mmCIF file of C-alpha atoms in Angstrom:
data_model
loop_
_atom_site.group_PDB
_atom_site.id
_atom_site.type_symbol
_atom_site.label_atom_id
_atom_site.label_comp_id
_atom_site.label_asym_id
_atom_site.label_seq_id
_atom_site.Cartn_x
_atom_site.Cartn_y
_atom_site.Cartn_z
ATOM 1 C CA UNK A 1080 47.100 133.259 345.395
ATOM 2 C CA UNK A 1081 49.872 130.835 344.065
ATOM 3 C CA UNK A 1082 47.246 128.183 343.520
ATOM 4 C CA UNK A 1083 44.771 129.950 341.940
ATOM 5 C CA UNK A 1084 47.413 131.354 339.232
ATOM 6 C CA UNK A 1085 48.759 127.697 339.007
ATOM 7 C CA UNK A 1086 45.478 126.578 338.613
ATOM 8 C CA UNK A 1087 44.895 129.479 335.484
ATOM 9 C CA UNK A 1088 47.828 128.659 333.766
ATOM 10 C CA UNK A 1089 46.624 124.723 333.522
ATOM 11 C CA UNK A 1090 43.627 125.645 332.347
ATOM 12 C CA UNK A 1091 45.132 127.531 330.011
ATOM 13 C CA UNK A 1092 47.745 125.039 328.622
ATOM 14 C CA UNK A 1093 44.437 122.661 328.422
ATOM 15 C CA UNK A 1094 42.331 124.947 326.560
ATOM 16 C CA UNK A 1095 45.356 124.898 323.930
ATOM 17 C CA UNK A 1096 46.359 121.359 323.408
ATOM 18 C CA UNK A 1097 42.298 121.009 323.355
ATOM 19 C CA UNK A 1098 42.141 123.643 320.412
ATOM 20 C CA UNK A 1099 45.346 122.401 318.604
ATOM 21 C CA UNK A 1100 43.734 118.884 318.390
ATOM 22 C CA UNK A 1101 40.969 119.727 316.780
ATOM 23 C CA UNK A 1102 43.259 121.760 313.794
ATOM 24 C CA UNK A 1103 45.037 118.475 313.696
ATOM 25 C CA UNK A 1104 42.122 116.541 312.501
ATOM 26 C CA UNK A 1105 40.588 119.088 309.719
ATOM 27 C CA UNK A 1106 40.192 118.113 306.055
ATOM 28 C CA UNK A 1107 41.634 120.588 303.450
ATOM 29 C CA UNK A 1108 40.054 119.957 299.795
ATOM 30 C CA UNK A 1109 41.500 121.478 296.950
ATOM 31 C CA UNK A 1110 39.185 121.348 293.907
ATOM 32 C CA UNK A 1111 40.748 122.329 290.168
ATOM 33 C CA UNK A 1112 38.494 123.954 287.961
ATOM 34 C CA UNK A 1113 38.994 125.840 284.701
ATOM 35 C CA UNK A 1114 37.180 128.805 284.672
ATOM 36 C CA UNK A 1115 36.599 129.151 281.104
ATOM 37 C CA UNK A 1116 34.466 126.252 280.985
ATOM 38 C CA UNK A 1117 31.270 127.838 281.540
ATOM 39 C CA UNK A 1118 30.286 124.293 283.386
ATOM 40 C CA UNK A 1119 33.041 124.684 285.932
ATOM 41 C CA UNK A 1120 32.840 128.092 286.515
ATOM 42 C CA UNK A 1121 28.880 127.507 287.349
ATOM 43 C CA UNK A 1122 30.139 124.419 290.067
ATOM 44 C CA UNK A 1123 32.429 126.784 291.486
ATOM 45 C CA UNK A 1124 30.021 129.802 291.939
ATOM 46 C CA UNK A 1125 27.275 127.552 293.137
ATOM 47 C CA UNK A 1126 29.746 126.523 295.957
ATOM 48 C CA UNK A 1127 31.148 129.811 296.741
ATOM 49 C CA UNK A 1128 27.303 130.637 297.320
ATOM 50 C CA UNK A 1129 26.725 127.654 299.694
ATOM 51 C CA UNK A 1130 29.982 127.751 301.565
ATOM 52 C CA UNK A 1131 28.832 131.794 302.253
ATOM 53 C CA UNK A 1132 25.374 131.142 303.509
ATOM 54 C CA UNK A 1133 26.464 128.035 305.591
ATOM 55 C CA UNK A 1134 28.943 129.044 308.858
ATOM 56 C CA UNK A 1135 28.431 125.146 309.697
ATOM 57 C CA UNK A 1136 30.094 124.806 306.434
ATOM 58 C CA UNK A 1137 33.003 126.928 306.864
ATOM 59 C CA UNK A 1138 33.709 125.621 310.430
ATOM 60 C CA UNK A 1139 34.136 122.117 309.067
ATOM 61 C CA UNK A 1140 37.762 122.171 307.206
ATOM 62 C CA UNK A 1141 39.740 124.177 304.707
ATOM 63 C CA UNK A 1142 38.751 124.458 300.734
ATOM 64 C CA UNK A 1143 40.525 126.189 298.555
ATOM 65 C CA UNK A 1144 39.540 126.364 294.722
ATOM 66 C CA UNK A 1145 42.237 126.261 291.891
ATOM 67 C CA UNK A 1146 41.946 127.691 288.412
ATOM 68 C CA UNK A 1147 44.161 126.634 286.269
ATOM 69 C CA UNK A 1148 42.757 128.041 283.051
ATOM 70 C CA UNK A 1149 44.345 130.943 281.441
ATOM 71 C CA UNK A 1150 41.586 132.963 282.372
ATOM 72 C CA UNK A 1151 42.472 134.352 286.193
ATOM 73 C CA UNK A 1152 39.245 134.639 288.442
ATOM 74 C CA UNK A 1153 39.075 138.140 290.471
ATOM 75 C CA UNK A 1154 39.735 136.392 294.161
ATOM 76 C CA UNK A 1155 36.420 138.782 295.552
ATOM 77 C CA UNK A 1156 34.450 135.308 296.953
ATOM 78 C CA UNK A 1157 33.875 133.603 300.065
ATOM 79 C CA UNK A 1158 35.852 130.625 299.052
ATOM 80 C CA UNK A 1159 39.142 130.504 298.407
ATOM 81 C CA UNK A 1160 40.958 130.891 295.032
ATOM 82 C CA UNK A 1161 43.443 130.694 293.535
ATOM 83 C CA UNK A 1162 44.812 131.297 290.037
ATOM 84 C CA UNK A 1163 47.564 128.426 289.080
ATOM 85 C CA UNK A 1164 48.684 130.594 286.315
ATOM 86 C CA UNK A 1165 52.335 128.880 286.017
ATOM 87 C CA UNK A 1166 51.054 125.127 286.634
ATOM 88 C CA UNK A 1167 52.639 125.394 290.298
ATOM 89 C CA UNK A 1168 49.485 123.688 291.771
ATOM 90 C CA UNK A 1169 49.402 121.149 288.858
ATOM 91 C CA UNK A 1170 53.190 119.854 289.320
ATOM 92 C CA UNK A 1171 51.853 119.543 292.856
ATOM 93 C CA UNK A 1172 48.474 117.002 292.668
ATOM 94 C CA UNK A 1173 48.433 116.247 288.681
ATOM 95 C CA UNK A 1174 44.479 115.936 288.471
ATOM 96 C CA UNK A 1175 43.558 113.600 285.887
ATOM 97 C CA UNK A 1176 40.477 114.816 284.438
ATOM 98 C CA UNK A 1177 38.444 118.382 285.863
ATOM 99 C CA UNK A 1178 36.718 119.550 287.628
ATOM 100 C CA UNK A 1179 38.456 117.291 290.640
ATOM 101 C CA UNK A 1180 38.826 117.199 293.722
ATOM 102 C CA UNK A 1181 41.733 116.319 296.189
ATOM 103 C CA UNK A 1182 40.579 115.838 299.888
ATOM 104 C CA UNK A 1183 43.913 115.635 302.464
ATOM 105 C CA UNK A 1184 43.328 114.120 305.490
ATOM 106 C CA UNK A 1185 46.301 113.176 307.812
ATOM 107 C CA UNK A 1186 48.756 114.317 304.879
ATOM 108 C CA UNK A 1187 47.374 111.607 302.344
ATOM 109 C CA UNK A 1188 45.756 113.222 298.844
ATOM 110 C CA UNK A 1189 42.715 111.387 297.663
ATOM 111 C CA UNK A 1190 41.549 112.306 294.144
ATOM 112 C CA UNK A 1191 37.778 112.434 292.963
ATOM 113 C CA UNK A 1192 36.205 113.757 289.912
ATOM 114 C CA UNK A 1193 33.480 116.098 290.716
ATOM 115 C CA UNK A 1194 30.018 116.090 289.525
ATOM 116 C CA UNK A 1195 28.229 118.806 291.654
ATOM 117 C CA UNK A 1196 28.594 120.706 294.881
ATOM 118 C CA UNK A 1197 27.598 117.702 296.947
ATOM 119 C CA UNK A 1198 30.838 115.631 296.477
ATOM 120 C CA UNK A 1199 32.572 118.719 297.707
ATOM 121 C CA UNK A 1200 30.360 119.207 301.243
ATOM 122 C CA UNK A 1201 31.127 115.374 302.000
ATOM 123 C CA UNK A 1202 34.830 116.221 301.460
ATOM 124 C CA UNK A 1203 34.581 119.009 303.993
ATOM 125 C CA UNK A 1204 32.544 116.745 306.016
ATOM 126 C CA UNK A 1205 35.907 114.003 306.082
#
């Protein structure tokens, strides 16, 4: 009986550092958009519909969208959003030019400009 609760409580301790590793080695993106350029708002929908209809997607790595227009998005999509109202987010990455698009892997920020929804897969895809 010993053994056999020795042996579940290995397993179990495997089963975590197995899981934690692979949280280690997820990509977060963080793209900035302002949503009242009708351009970026159309990027950012487009995504939020891919990102629903694709689990594969999803499973991948974090995204989370920023707008930092004055315009605040309702936060009722798939993706995450959120609306950088007081430049908090800004101070944080200072984007150059938008739409872009930070990928973090490892802790290191890597800035691209975006041009459509395929930059942003590859970024989930590391």
């Amino acid at each position: 009986m010993n053994r056999l609760w020795l042996f579940g409580v290995l397993l179990f301790l495997f089963g975590f550092e197995a899981d934690a590793g692979k949280t280690q080695g997820r990509v977060e993106c963080f793209v900035f958009i302002d949503a009242a350029i009708p351009e970026q708002l159309a990027l950012f929908k487009q995504f939020n519909r891919e990102y629903y209809l694709s689990p594969t997607l999803q499973r991948l790595g974090s995204m989370t969208f920023i707008n930092i227009g004055l315009q605040p998005l309702a936060n009722t999509t798939t993706v995450p959003l959120i609306n950088d109202t007081t430049g908090i987010w800004v101070r944080k990455f200072k984007p150059q030019s938008l739409p872009a698009m930070f990928s973090m892997y490892q802790g290191k920020p890597i800035q691209q400009v975006l041009k459509d929804t395929r930059e942003i897969r590859q970024c989930l895809q590391g």
